[in-house]
XYZ file of C-alpha atoms in Angstrom:
256
model
C 0.000 0.000 0.000
C 2.827 2.317 0.912
C 4.545 1.642 -2.399
C 1.327 2.428 -4.265
C 1.011 5.760 -2.468
C 4.609 6.615 -3.328
C 4.002 5.683 -6.981
C 0.798 7.739 -7.110
C 2.583 10.742 -5.601
C 5.364 10.408 -8.150
C 2.831 10.366 -11.001
C 1.150 13.512 -9.655
C 4.494 15.296 -9.286
C 5.529 14.241 -12.789
C 2.200 15.378 -14.268
C 2.413 18.717 -12.482
C 6.000 19.168 -13.620
C 5.072 18.267 -17.211
C 2.160 20.702 -17.166
C 4.390 23.450 -15.805
C 6.887 22.835 -18.585
C 4.127 23.208 -21.180
C 3.520 26.800 -20.114
C 6.319 28.595 -21.938
C 6.840 32.133 -23.136
C 6.956 32.959 -26.857
C 10.674 33.611 -26.499
C 11.266 30.165 -24.964
C 9.172 28.559 -27.658
C 11.212 30.292 -30.359
C 14.424 29.021 -28.765
C 13.079 25.467 -28.638
C 12.040 25.598 -32.258
C 15.430 26.934 -33.266
C 17.177 24.174 -31.321
C 14.956 21.533 -32.885
C 15.594 22.919 -36.367
C 19.335 22.931 -35.688
C 19.158 19.244 -34.779
C 17.199 18.449 -37.945
C 19.647 20.434 -40.091
C 22.556 18.584 -38.485
C 21.051 15.246 -39.480
C 19.816 16.217 -42.954
C 22.156 18.981 -44.055
C 19.348 21.503 -44.223
C 16.714 22.130 -46.889
C 17.636 23.178 -50.411
C 15.678 24.123 -53.532
C 15.688 21.704 -56.440
C 16.892 23.636 -59.501
C 14.268 24.293 -62.154
C 11.262 23.532 -59.950
C 10.227 27.075 -59.103
C 8.696 28.644 -62.176
C 6.752 31.797 -62.912
C 6.433 34.884 -60.746
C 3.795 36.770 -58.785
C 4.409 40.496 -58.544
C 3.246 42.945 -55.913
C 3.080 46.246 -57.804
C 3.205 49.128 -55.326
C 1.374 52.051 -56.923
C 0.877 54.249 -53.863
C 2.771 56.246 -51.246
C 0.365 56.208 -48.298
C 1.658 53.038 -46.606
C 5.318 52.128 -46.022
C 7.061 49.552 -48.151
C 7.786 47.424 -45.080
C 4.103 46.539 -44.678
C 4.006 45.082 -48.174
C 7.362 43.349 -47.734
C 5.939 41.478 -44.753
C 3.124 40.120 -46.910
C 5.566 39.153 -49.671
C 7.811 37.311 -47.209
C 4.890 35.490 -45.621
C 3.467 34.149 -48.880
C 6.881 33.346 -50.334
C 7.506 31.115 -47.318
C 4.049 29.532 -47.264
C 3.678 28.899 -51.015
C 7.318 28.659 -52.193
C 6.282 30.668 -55.228
C 8.614 33.318 -56.579
C 7.088 36.566 -55.337
C 8.634 39.988 -55.866
C 7.797 43.587 -55.041
C 8.124 46.417 -57.547
C 7.626 49.982 -56.391
C 6.909 53.208 -58.212
C 4.579 51.698 -60.796
C 1.274 53.199 -61.903
C -2.178 51.675 -62.117
C -4.643 52.251 -64.921
C -7.945 50.499 -64.243
C -8.823 50.418 -67.949
C -5.455 49.038 -68.985
C -3.448 47.672 -66.038
C 0.101 46.676 -66.848
C 0.544 43.062 -65.784
C 3.997 42.076 -64.566
C 5.062 38.489 -64.067
C 2.424 35.773 -64.360
C -0.012 37.482 -61.992
C -0.002 40.930 -60.414
C -1.366 42.245 -57.137
C -1.561 46.028 -57.393
C -1.510 48.113 -54.216
C -3.282 51.371 -55.010
C -4.641 54.484 -53.305
C -7.852 55.647 -54.958
C -10.856 56.867 -52.971
C -13.183 56.241 -55.936
C -12.523 52.477 -56.048
C -13.387 49.577 -53.696
C -10.978 47.985 -51.247
C -10.434 44.853 -53.370
C -11.107 44.073 -56.994
C -10.176 40.835 -58.764
C -9.949 40.114 -62.493
C -9.223 36.355 -62.716
C -9.124 36.036 -66.517
C -6.761 38.995 -66.673
C -4.479 37.651 -63.927
C -4.599 40.709 -61.682
C -6.194 42.020 -58.529
C -5.813 45.181 -56.511
C -5.879 46.119 -52.851
C -6.894 49.728 -52.334
C -5.633 51.369 -49.138
C -7.817 54.481 -49.499
C -11.062 52.972 -48.123
C -9.181 51.428 -45.193
C -7.568 54.781 -44.385
C -11.035 56.251 -43.757
C -11.232 54.226 -40.541
C -11.613 56.552 -37.550
C -9.210 54.473 -35.435
C -5.733 54.894 -36.979
C -4.299 52.160 -34.765
C -6.208 49.604 -36.853
C -4.934 50.888 -40.192
C -1.681 48.897 -40.455
C -3.235 45.599 -39.364
C -6.185 46.008 -41.713
C -3.978 46.821 -44.688
C -1.902 43.688 -44.100
C -5.030 41.559 -43.765
C -6.479 42.976 -46.974
C -3.205 42.159 -48.720
C -3.689 38.551 -47.631
C -7.261 38.575 -48.930
C -6.225 40.115 -52.219
C -3.411 37.594 -52.685
C -5.766 34.722 -51.862
C -8.364 35.786 -54.430
C -5.666 36.400 -57.047
C -4.110 32.982 -56.510
C -7.237 30.838 -56.616
C -8.656 30.653 -53.100
C -12.047 29.972 -54.723
C -10.717 26.983 -56.646
C -12.003 23.427 -56.193
C -10.362 20.141 -55.328
C -12.001 18.756 -58.454
C -10.286 19.224 -61.840
C -11.903 21.291 -64.583
C -13.905 23.363 -62.100
C -15.107 26.692 -63.460
C -13.265 28.342 -60.571
C -9.890 27.031 -61.778
C -7.337 29.253 -63.463
C -8.984 30.496 -66.645
C -7.014 33.056 -68.628
C -8.980 33.149 -71.867
C -12.556 32.546 -72.960
C -11.587 29.441 -74.924
C -10.862 27.722 -71.585
C -14.569 27.959 -70.784
C -15.341 25.648 -73.701
C -13.692 22.767 -71.835
C -16.594 22.735 -69.362
C -19.806 20.982 -70.490
C -22.147 23.352 -68.623
C -22.478 26.074 -65.981
C -22.381 23.767 -62.945
C -19.925 24.128 -60.078
C -18.449 21.268 -58.008
C -19.974 20.465 -54.639
C -17.034 21.685 -52.549
C -17.397 25.165 -54.012
C -21.181 25.238 -53.567
C -20.857 24.152 -49.940
C -18.764 27.225 -49.143
C -21.571 29.583 -50.119
C -23.808 29.000 -47.096
C -21.424 30.086 -44.341
C -20.054 32.949 -46.401
C -23.442 34.353 -47.367
C -24.727 34.219 -43.796
C -22.404 37.150 -43.095
C -24.387 39.033 -45.758
C -27.699 37.932 -44.177
C -28.469 35.555 -47.043
C -29.747 32.146 -45.945
C -31.030 29.152 -47.929
C -34.582 27.814 -47.785
C -35.062 24.798 -45.516
C -36.698 21.880 -47.304
C -38.745 19.159 -45.605
C -41.715 16.889 -46.360
C -45.328 18.002 -46.239
C -45.995 15.323 -43.614
C -43.300 16.648 -41.283
C -44.549 20.210 -41.807
C -48.028 19.053 -40.726
C -46.581 17.344 -37.671
C -44.660 20.499 -36.744
C -47.797 22.597 -37.216
C -46.709 25.026 -39.929
C -47.814 23.306 -43.146
C -49.993 25.333 -45.562
C -53.420 24.050 -46.585
C -53.240 20.980 -48.847
C -53.219 21.529 -52.600
C -53.863 17.962 -53.796
C -55.430 14.708 -52.660
C -52.170 13.260 -51.336
C -51.496 16.287 -49.154
C -55.144 16.386 -48.033
C -54.969 12.760 -46.893
C -51.812 13.529 -44.899
C -53.368 16.705 -43.477
C -56.518 14.895 -42.370
C -54.568 12.066 -40.797
C -52.242 14.323 -38.822
C -55.052 16.662 -37.692
C -57.617 13.954 -36.969
C -58.979 13.851 -33.420
C -57.960 10.550 -31.735
C -60.824 8.025 -31.510
C -59.755 7.102 -27.999
C -58.242 10.169 -26.329
C -55.485 9.523 -23.832
C -56.756 9.318 -20.263
C -54.849 10.920 -17.428
C -55.472 8.979 -14.228
C -54.349 9.891 -10.733
C -51.940 7.431 -9.081
C -52.223 7.674 -5.267
C -48.894 5.942 -4.823
C -47.013 8.441 -6.952
C -49.165 11.392 -5.914
C -49.903 12.340 -9.482
């Protein structure tokens, strides 16, 4: 018995110690990750890029002077790491909505124009823009930098196919000319794309109709009057008064 108590105490102490070790500061976590990566690099020699695998280029075209270059560079660095695409930033360019100058294989323009929306995407033309002017109208300046960076992420996502499907030949795939549309037999979209609509549109207060059977609607008490013999038979059956109504009898033993 004594040995069991000692063992149980040891387990509790170990669990408490393990839990305490799990609570670490961001700085400690960064050190641990760096140490772990150093061990992996020592065993593997580190990660290298296979020549010839990275192809094409996505360009951030900075066409404004309101926000600092560093904000855009952070977005470029983030997506370059996450996607391993070649992504570059070019400053001092201009943006013409009627005839935007595409650079690379796809271009994300960063503009400052109070007459245009915050984001606009032209998939067939391989460009999108993020407009900092509408965001700058925010009355709380402290939110400006964070919101710009988040809109850059949204703009990049839409430009690079965030609406695409897991199924091949989806209409939401990369289509750069109208002839590509001819490869699809009709206007239908794959199920994984359709399923995303519901949650998204709820934020715009758009909700789908709920479908059920006429019988269930009668049972729930909200069915409209029947419009045919089948519905009338169901209506009459559900709303019929029971031939032998349920009796409620008092039970002296239970007091009810």
